[in-house]
Short mmCIF file of C-alpha atoms in Angstrom, two decimals:
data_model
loop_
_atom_site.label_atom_id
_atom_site.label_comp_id
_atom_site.label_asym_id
_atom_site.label_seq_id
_atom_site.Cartn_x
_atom_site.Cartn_y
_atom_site.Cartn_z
CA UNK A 1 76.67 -23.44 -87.32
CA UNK A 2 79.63 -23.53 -85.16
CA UNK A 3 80.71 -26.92 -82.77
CA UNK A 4 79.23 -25.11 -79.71
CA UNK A 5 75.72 -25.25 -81.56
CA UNK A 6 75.75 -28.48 -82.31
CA UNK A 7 77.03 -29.85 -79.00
CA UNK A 8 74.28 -27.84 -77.28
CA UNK A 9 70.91 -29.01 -79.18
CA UNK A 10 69.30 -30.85 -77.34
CA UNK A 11 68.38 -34.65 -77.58
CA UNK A 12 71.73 -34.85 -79.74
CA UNK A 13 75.21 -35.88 -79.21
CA UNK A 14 78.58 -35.07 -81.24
CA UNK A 15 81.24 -36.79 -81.93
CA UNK A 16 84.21 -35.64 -84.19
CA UNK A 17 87.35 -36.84 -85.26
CA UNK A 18 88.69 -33.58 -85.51
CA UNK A 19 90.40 -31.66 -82.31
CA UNK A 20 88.71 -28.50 -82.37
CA UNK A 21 90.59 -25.56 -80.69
CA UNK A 22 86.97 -24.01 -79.24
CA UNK A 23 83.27 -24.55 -79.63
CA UNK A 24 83.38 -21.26 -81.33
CA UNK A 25 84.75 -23.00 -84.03
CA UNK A 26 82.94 -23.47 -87.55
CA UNK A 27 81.28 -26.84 -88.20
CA UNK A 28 79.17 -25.79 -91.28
CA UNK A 29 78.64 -22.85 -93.35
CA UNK A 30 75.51 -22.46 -95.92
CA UNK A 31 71.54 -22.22 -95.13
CA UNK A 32 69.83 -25.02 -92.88
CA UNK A 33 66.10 -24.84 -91.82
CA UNK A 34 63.49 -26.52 -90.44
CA UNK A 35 59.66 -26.12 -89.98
CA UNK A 36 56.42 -27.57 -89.44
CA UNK A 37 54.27 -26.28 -92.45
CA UNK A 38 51.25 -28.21 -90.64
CA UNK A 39 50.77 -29.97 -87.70
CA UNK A 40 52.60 -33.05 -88.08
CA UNK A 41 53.95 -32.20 -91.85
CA UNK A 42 57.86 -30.71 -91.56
CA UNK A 43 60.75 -30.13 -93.87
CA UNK A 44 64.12 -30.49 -92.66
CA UNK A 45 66.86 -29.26 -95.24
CA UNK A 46 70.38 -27.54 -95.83
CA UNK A 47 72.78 -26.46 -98.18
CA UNK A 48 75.66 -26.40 -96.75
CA UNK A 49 79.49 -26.46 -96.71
CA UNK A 50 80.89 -29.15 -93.71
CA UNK A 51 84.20 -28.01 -92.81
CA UNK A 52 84.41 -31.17 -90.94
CA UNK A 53 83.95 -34.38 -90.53
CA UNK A 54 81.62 -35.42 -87.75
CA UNK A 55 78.85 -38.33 -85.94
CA UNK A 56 75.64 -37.03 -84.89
CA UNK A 57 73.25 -38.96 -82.24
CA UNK A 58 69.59 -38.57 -81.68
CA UNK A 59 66.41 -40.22 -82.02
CA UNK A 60 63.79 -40.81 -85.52
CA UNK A 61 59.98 -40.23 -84.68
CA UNK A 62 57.44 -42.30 -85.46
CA UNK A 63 55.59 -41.65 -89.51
CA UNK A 64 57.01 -41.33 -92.60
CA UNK A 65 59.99 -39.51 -94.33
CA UNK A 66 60.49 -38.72 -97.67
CA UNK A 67 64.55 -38.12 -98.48
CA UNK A 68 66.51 -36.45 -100.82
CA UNK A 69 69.85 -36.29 -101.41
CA UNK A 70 71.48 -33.44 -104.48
CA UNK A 71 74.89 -33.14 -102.83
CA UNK A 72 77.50 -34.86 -100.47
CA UNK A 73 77.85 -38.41 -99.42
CA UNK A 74 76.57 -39.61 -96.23
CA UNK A 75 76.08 -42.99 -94.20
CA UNK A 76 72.90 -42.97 -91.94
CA UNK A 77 71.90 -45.35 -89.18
CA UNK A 78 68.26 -45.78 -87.91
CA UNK A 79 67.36 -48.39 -85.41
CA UNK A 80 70.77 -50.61 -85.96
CA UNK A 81 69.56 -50.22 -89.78
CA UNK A 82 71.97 -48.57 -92.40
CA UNK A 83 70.93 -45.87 -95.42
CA UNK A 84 74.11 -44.42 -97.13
CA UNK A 85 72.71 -41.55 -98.95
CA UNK A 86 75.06 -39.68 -101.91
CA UNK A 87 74.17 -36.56 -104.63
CA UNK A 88 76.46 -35.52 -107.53
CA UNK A 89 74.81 -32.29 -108.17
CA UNK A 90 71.40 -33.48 -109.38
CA UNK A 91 68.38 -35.26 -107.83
CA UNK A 92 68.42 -38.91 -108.57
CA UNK A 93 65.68 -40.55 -106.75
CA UNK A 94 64.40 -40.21 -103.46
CA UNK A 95 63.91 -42.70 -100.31
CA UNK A 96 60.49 -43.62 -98.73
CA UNK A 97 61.30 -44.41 -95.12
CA UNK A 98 57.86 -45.30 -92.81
CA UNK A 99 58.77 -46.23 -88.93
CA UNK A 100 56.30 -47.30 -86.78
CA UNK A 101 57.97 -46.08 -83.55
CA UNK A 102 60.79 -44.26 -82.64
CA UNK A 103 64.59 -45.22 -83.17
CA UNK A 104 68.07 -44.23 -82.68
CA UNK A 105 69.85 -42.49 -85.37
CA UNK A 106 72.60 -42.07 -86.18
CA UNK A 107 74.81 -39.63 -89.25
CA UNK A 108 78.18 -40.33 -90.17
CA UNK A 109 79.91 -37.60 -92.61
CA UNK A 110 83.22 -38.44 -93.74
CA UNK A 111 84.46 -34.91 -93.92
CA UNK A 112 84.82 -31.28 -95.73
CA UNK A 113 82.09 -31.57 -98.84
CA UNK A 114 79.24 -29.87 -99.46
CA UNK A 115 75.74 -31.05 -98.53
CA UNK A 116 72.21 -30.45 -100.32
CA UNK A 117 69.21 -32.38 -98.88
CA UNK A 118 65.53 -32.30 -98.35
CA UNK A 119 63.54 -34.68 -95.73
CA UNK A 120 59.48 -34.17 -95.56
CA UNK A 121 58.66 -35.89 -92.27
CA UNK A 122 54.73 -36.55 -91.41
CA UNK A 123 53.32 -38.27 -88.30
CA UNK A 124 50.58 -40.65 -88.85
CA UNK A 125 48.28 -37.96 -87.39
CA UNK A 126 48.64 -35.81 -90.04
CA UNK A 127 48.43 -38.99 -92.44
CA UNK A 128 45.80 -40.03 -91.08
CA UNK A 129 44.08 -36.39 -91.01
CA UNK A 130 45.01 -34.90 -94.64
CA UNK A 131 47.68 -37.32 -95.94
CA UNK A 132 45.65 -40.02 -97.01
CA UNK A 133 42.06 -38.29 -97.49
CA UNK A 134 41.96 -38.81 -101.53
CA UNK A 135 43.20 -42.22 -101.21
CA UNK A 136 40.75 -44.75 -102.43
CA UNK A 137 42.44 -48.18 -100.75
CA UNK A 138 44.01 -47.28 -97.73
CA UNK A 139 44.48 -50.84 -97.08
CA UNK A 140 47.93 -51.02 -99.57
CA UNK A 141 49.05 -47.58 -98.02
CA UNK A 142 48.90 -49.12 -94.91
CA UNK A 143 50.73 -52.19 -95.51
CA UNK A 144 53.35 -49.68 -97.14
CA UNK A 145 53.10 -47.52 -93.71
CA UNK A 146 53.78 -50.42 -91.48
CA UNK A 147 56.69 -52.39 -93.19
CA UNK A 148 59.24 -50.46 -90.27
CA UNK A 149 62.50 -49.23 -92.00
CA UNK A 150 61.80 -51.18 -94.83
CA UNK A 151 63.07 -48.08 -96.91
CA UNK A 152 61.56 -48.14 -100.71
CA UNK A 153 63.81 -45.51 -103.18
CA UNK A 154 62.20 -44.55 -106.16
CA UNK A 155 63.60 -42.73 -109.32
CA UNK A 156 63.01 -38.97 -109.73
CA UNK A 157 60.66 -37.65 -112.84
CA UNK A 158 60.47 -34.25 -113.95
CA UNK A 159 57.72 -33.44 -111.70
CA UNK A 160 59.52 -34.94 -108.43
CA UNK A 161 62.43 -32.73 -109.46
CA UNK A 162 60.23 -29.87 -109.97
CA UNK A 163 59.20 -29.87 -106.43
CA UNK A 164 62.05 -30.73 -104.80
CA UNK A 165 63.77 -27.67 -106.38
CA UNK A 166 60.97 -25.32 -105.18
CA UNK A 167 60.90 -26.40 -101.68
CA UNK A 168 65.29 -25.92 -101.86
CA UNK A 169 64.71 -22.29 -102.70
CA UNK A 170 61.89 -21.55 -100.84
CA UNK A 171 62.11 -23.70 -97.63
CA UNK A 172 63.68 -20.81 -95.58
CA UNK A 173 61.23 -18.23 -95.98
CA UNK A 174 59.71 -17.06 -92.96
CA UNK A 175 56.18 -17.66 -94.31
CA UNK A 176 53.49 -15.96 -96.63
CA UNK A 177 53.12 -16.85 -100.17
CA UNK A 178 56.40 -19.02 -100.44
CA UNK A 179 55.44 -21.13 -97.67
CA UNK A 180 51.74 -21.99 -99.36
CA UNK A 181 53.84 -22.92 -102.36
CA UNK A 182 56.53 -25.18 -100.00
CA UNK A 183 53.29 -26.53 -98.04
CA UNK A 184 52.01 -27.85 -101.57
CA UNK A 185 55.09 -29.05 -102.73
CA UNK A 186 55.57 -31.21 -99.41
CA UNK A 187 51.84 -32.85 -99.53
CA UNK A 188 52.69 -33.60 -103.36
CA UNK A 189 55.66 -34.91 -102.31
CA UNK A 190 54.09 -37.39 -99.57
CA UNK A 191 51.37 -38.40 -102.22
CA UNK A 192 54.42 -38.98 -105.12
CA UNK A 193 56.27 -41.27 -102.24
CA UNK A 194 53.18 -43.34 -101.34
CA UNK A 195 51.98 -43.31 -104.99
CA UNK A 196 55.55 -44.97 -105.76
CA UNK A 197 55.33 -47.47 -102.99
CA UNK A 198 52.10 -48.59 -103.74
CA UNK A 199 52.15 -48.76 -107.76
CA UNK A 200 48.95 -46.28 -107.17
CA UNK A 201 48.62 -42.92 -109.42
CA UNK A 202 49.23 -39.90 -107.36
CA UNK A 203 46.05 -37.66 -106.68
CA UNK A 204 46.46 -34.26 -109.22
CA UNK A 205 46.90 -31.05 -107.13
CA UNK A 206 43.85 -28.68 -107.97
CA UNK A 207 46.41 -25.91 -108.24
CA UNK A 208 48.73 -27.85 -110.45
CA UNK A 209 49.82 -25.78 -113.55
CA UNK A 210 52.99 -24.92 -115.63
CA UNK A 211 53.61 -21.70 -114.94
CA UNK A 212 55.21 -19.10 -118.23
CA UNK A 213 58.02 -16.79 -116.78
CA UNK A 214 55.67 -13.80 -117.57
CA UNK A 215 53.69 -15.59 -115.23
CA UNK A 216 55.70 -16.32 -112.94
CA UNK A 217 57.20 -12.71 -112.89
CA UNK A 218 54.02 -11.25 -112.33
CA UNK A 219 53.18 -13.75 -109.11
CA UNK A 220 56.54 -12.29 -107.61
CA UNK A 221 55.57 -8.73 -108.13
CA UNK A 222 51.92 -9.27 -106.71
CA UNK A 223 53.73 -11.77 -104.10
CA UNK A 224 56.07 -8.80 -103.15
CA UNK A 225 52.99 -6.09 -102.60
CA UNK A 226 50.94 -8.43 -100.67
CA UNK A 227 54.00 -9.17 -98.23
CA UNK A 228 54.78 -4.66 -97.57
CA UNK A 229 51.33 -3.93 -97.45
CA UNK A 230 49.20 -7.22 -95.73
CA UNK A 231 48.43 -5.18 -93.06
CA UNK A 232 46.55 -2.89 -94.53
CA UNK A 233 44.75 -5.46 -96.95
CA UNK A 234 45.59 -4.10 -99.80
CA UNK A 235 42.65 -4.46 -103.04
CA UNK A 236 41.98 -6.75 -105.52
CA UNK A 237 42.54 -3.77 -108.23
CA UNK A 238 45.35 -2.71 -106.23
CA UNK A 239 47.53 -6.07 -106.46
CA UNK A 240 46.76 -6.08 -109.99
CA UNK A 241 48.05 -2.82 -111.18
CA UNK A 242 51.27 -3.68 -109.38
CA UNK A 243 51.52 -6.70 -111.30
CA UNK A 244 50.60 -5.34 -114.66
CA UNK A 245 47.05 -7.31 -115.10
CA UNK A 246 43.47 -7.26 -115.00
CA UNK A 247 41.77 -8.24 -111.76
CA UNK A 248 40.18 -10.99 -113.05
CA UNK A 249 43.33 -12.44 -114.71
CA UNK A 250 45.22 -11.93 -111.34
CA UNK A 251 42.37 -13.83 -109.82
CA UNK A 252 42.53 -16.91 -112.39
CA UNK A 253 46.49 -17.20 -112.17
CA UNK A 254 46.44 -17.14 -108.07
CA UNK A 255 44.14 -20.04 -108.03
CA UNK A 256 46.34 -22.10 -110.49
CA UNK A 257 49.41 -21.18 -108.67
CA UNK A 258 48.23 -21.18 -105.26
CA UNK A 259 44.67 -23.22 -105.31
CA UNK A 260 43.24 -20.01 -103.26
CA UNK A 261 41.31 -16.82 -103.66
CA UNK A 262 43.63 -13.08 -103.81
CA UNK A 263 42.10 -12.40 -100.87
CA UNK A 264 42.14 -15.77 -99.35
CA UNK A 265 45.82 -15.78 -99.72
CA UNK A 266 45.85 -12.49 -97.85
CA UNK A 267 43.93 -13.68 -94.73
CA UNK A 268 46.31 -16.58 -94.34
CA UNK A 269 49.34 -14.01 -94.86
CA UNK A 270 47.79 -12.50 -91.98
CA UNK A 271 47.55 -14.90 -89.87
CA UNK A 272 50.46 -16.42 -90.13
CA UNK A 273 52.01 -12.69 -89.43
CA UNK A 274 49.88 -13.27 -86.46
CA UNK A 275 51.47 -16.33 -85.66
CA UNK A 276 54.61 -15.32 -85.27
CA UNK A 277 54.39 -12.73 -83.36
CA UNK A 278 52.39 -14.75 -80.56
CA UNK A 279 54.94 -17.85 -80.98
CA UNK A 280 57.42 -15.04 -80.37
CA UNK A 281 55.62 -13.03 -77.44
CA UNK A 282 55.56 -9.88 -79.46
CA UNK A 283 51.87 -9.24 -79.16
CA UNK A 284 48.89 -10.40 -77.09
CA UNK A 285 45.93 -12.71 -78.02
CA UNK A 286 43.71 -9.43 -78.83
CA UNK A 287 46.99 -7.23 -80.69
CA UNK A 288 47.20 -11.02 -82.81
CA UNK A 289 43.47 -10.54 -83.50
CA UNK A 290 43.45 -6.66 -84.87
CA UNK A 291 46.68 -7.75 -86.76
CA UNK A 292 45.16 -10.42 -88.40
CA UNK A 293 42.14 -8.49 -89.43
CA UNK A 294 39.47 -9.16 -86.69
CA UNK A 295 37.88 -7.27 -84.53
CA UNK A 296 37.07 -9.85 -82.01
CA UNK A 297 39.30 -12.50 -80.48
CA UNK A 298 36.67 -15.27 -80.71
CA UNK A 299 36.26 -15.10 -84.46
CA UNK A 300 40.14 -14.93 -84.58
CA UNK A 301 40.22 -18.08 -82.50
CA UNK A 302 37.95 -19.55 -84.41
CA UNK A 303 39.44 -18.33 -87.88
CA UNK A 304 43.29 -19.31 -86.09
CA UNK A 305 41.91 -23.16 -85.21
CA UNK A 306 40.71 -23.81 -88.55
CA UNK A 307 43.87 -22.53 -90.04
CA UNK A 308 46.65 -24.13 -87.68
CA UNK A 309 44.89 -26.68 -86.18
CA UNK A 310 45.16 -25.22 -82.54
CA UNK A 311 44.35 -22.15 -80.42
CA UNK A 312 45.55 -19.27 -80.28
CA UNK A 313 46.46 -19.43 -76.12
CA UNK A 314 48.22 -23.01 -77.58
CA UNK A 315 51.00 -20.84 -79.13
CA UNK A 316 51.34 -17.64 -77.13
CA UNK A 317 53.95 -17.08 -74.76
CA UNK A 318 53.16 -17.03 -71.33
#
């Protein structure tokens, strides 16, 4: 990302010590990403190398955000409130930060270092919704919820670590398989942070398994099929020869890794393909529909609200 970028987002202002020559110059090299895996449920991360020191200026919604820091050292101020936030390498522990309206914030970086960090961000809606629907007392939760900035940091296990590292390497892809598995690492996350606050056990994940390399190796190959060939929905039998197992053993290991059906997984590839290309005015309503499988637009809809949460025309370019 070069100055220029950075000055021009908007809802943010920059401020730098440093007298840069042009906006075209370099403010950070590496990968940074953010999306909105559900309505109201987003990751915000980067791995990056600052070349510069630098202040940025905006605003913290409302909800609750979950923060990790593996690299860099930086001081963070949110609603006059300050978080300095450091990483040596390795995940320590994470912080638990609820507010119950929006604030100023504000990030201080001293200068050139690298930086690795994860935020999962939900809004009460989507706590409300799917965040807290295996929670027996909501009543501690919400006490948890409504203590603004009172920011709780809690010491990362094996499992913590575990999904912290899979939502670092597969964050930035553009959707599919990886972002089922980021999606499920980010509401295990939520449920690890409240569990943590609230001296409650964390709900198990249906899906959750250790997964051999074999395994693993195999889920990449099938993973890598389904992704060239979604469009034409590509068989049961088909996935499985191309990654060296039965049908029924493919079957088995997709819903411990994923918690969904081969062909399941396949109709929300498609749809998400679908997605996209609306979000990006690529295709109409009725092209989104065939693409996705359907031969109608009003099962798509239908099929598309269930999935996302809104309509079709909701995301669609004018």
């Amino acid at each position: 990302m070069r100055v220029g970028d950075m000055v021009r987002r908007p809802g943010l202002t920059f401020e730098s010590p440093e007298d840069f020559a042009s906006l075209d110059a370099p403010l950070f090299r590496g990968r940074f990403w953010h999306r909105e895996l559900r309505r109201g449920l987003v990751v915000h991360a980067s791995d990056v190398f600052e070349d510069a020191g630098f202040t940025a200026l905006s605003s913290q919604h409302e909800g609750l955000s979950c923060i990790f820091f593996l690299d860099g050292d930086v001081d963070v101020e949110i609603g006059g409130r300050g978080f300095h936030f450091t990483g040596e390498g390795r995940l320590r522990e994470g912080l638990l930060l609820p507010s119950v309206r929006a604030e100023s914030f504000r990030r201080h970086s001293p200068g050139r270092q690298r930086i690795r960090h994860l935020v999962v961000s939900a809004t009460p809606e989507w706590l409300d919704r799917d965040g807290l629907a295996s929670v027996d007392d909501r009543s501690v939760v919400n006490a948890a919820l409504g203590a603004h900035l009172e920011g709780r940091r809690w010491r990362a296990g094996r499992r913590l670590t575990d999904l912290v590292d899979r939502m670092m390497r597969l964050g930035g892809s553009p959707g599919g398989l990886d972002q089922l598995l980021v999606e499920s690492a980010a509401v295990e996350i939520v449920a690890e942070a409240l569990a943590s606050a609230t001296g409650q056990d964390a709900p198990a994940p249906e899906a959750r398994r250790d997964l051999s390399p074999r395994d693993r190796a195999r889920l990449r190959r099938a993973a890598d099929f389904i992704r060239a060939d979604a469009s034409a929905r590509p068989s049961v039998e088909a996935i499985a020869r191309e990654a060296g197992m039965s049908p029924s053993s493919l079957q088995r290991l997709f819903r411990a890794a994923y918690g969904v059906s081969v062909l399941e997984l396949i109709r929300r590839v498609r749809l998400e393909r679908a997605r996209d290309a609306l979000a990006a005015g690529e295709c109409t309503i009725q092209e989104a529909a065939f693409m996705a499988g359907y031969s109608g637009s009003a099962n798509f809809a239908t099929a598309f609200k269930r999935h996302f949460r809104e309509l079709p025309s909701q995301v669609a370019k004018p």
